[in-house]
């Protein structure tokens, strides 16, 4: 399976996926990494590893026009599965339609709680005792598609946004590759909002 990974920043989830592939825990290939920001640190990771990368700057472009460029680039590289990894843009309905059931996102909360920006801060300020992260299919709405995997972490006494984010991020790095693996192995069926994962054979 050929992955198209979309990033905007640090790229640690992309790096974790690349590591899973390098360690042969994930049977996939990264066809292309695309960033909408030229200064995304994740681009350096791609460069160092010789993974194809492309900057498609989004500033000043209308959503539809931008998404058209993204679709073209992903199709050129024959990406089968699109993985949003810290990609800080909403995607248009046209983009979602171009890759039906083939777009994943990772979000640093137990959805549907704390969708949107600064999910870790939202969780801390709300005072929840447990939060975590979610890998889900992407639909036209924000952080809202069918859920593939969630992992929970405790909120501890004295936590800051930084300490809580780090605890969540360690789980993100595990469950993103795991979710991609389920798709690669053809173990997933989606019915409405519910995702079933077949036992490993
Ligand atoms: C992660 O917390 C992810 O859940 C969220 O954006 C952050 C991206 O981090 N969508 P990185 O760029 O993968 O390091």
XYZ file of C-alpha atoms and ligand atoms in Angstrom:
215
model
C 0.000 0.000 0.000
C 1.282 3.439 -0.944
C 0.828 6.160 1.657
C 0.464 9.860 0.987
C 1.286 11.726 4.200
C 0.171 15.312 4.716
C 1.941 17.419 7.328
C 2.172 21.039 8.429
C 4.780 20.956 11.171
C 6.964 18.798 13.382
C 6.202 15.514 11.644
C 6.704 13.152 14.570
C 3.712 11.011 13.573
C 5.052 10.804 10.043
C 8.426 9.781 11.519
C 6.796 7.085 13.665
C 5.056 5.677 10.569
C 8.358 5.750 8.641
C 10.008 3.913 11.555
C 7.319 1.216 11.596
C 7.881 0.671 7.885
C 11.683 0.616 8.267
C 11.363 -1.967 11.075
C 9.025 -4.023 8.868
C 6.200 -3.753 11.355
C 4.113 -2.066 8.704
C 3.906 -3.370 5.166
C 3.559 -0.083 3.295
C 5.552 2.466 1.386
C 5.519 6.235 1.763
C 4.808 7.438 -1.765
C 4.975 11.134 -0.936
C 5.072 13.533 2.003
C 3.324 16.822 1.296
C 3.546 19.881 3.513
C 1.482 23.030 3.136
C 4.226 24.932 4.931
C 7.744 25.298 3.522
C 9.284 25.485 6.993
C 7.702 22.310 8.409
C 10.338 20.467 10.447
C 8.921 17.176 9.187
C 10.280 17.942 5.709
C 13.807 17.571 7.064
C 12.946 14.088 8.325
C 11.743 13.149 4.838
C 14.865 14.639 3.250
C 17.212 12.749 5.578
C 15.482 9.473 4.801
C 15.225 9.992 1.078
C 11.424 9.944 1.170
C 9.821 11.871 -1.714
C 8.553 15.225 -0.480
C 6.785 18.219 -1.863
C 5.782 21.596 -0.517
C 2.453 22.838 -1.793
C 1.994 26.186 -0.107
C -1.576 26.898 0.881
C -1.278 30.557 1.781
C -3.536 32.693 -0.381
C -5.193 29.797 -2.209
C -8.903 29.028 -2.056
C -9.704 25.645 -0.524
C -10.983 24.049 -3.742
C -8.015 25.268 -5.791
C -5.570 24.078 -3.154
C -7.202 20.699 -2.749
C -7.089 20.204 -6.516
C -3.306 20.590 -6.390
C -3.141 18.125 -3.505
C -5.273 15.554 -5.337
C -3.108 15.844 -8.457
C 0.095 15.357 -6.500
C -1.273 12.389 -4.553
C -2.577 10.787 -7.737
C 0.728 11.355 -9.527
C 2.418 9.412 -6.753
C -0.314 6.761 -6.793
C -1.119 7.120 -3.114
C -3.703 4.557 -1.966
C -4.149 5.780 1.592
C -3.917 9.389 2.720
C -2.638 9.956 6.266
C -3.108 13.382 7.805
C -0.362 13.808 10.362
C -0.605 17.237 11.937
C -2.018 18.700 8.716
C -3.578 21.964 9.852
C -6.167 22.463 7.141
C -9.719 21.366 6.568
C -10.181 19.388 3.360
C -12.966 20.051 0.873
C -15.757 17.633 0.002
C -14.064 17.171 -3.389
C -10.886 15.984 -1.718
C -12.804 13.534 0.494
C -14.657 12.232 -2.584
C -11.387 11.728 -4.459
C -10.230 9.179 -1.846
C -13.403 7.569 -0.493
C -12.776 5.704 2.768
C -9.072 6.164 2.254
C -8.195 9.163 4.431
C -7.069 8.847 8.054
C -6.361 11.488 10.678
C -4.914 11.436 14.166
C -6.289 13.729 16.838
C -4.911 14.256 20.359
C -8.103 13.630 22.337
C -10.680 10.911 22.837
C -13.147 12.102 20.199
C -15.865 13.297 20.159
C -14.472 15.204 23.155
C -12.252 18.174 22.400
C -12.304 18.368 18.618
C -10.475 21.234 16.950
C -7.367 23.096 17.950
C -5.460 22.725 21.229
C -7.210 19.511 22.236
C -4.745 18.838 25.054
C -5.312 22.310 26.522
C -9.067 21.874 26.176
C -8.883 18.585 28.103
C -6.714 20.077 30.848
C -8.932 23.124 31.241
C -12.095 21.017 31.287
C -10.637 18.959 34.111
C -11.085 15.463 32.656
C -9.178 12.677 34.421
C -8.637 10.672 31.267
C -7.908 11.832 27.738
C -5.940 10.309 24.873
C -5.850 10.141 21.112
C -7.952 8.911 18.217
C -7.218 7.631 14.724
C -10.304 8.122 12.579
C -11.430 8.187 8.975
C -11.859 11.686 7.638
C -15.193 13.022 6.473
C -16.236 16.546 5.530
C -16.533 17.714 9.119
C -13.889 18.577 11.677
C -12.434 15.573 13.552
C -15.639 13.661 13.001
C -15.325 10.491 10.853
C -15.609 6.841 11.983
C -13.151 5.906 14.740
C -10.543 3.198 14.105
C -8.481 3.179 17.326
C -8.373 5.197 20.519
C -5.825 5.103 23.294
C -6.441 6.582 26.733
C -3.947 8.265 29.047
C -4.487 9.672 32.551
C -4.339 13.362 33.337
C -1.975 13.545 36.298
C -1.681 15.983 39.177
C 0.480 18.924 38.142
C 0.175 18.197 34.402
C 0.886 21.038 31.988
C -0.160 21.179 28.349
C 3.400 20.133 27.565
C 3.569 17.113 29.873
C 0.082 15.933 28.893
C 0.801 16.395 25.174
C 3.979 14.320 25.495
C 2.090 11.477 27.211
C -0.568 11.530 24.482
C 1.997 11.799 21.673
C 3.717 8.566 22.747
C 0.358 6.818 22.234
C -0.263 8.594 18.932
C 2.967 7.139 17.619
C 1.783 3.628 18.457
C -1.815 3.716 17.277
C -1.299 5.476 13.951
C 0.880 2.696 12.551
C -1.425 0.114 14.099
C -4.474 1.615 12.368
C -2.684 1.822 9.026
C -1.685 -1.819 9.495
C -5.339 -2.843 9.926
C -6.159 -1.186 6.617
C -3.114 -2.627 4.839
C -4.129 -6.090 6.039
C -7.716 -5.587 4.861
C -9.109 -6.151 8.351
C -11.417 -3.158 8.491
C -15.095 -2.813 7.610
C -17.002 0.421 8.111
C -20.765 0.500 8.585
C -22.106 3.954 9.257
C -20.026 5.292 12.130
C -18.919 1.855 13.315
C -15.604 0.349 12.322
C -15.140 -3.414 12.748
C -11.676 -4.905 12.957
C -11.381 -8.585 12.059
C -9.191 -10.820 14.210
C -5.753 -11.491 12.772
C -5.646 -14.753 10.806
C -0.374 15.668 16.855
O -0.647 15.932 18.208
C -1.609 15.205 16.142
O -2.467 14.457 16.953
C -2.261 16.503 15.770
O -1.204 17.367 15.422
C -0.022 16.939 16.094
C 1.002 16.686 15.031
O 2.260 16.374 15.565
N -3.215 16.309 14.697
P 3.410 15.845 14.607
O 3.583 16.903 13.512
O 2.978 14.523 14.046
O 4.620 15.757 15.466
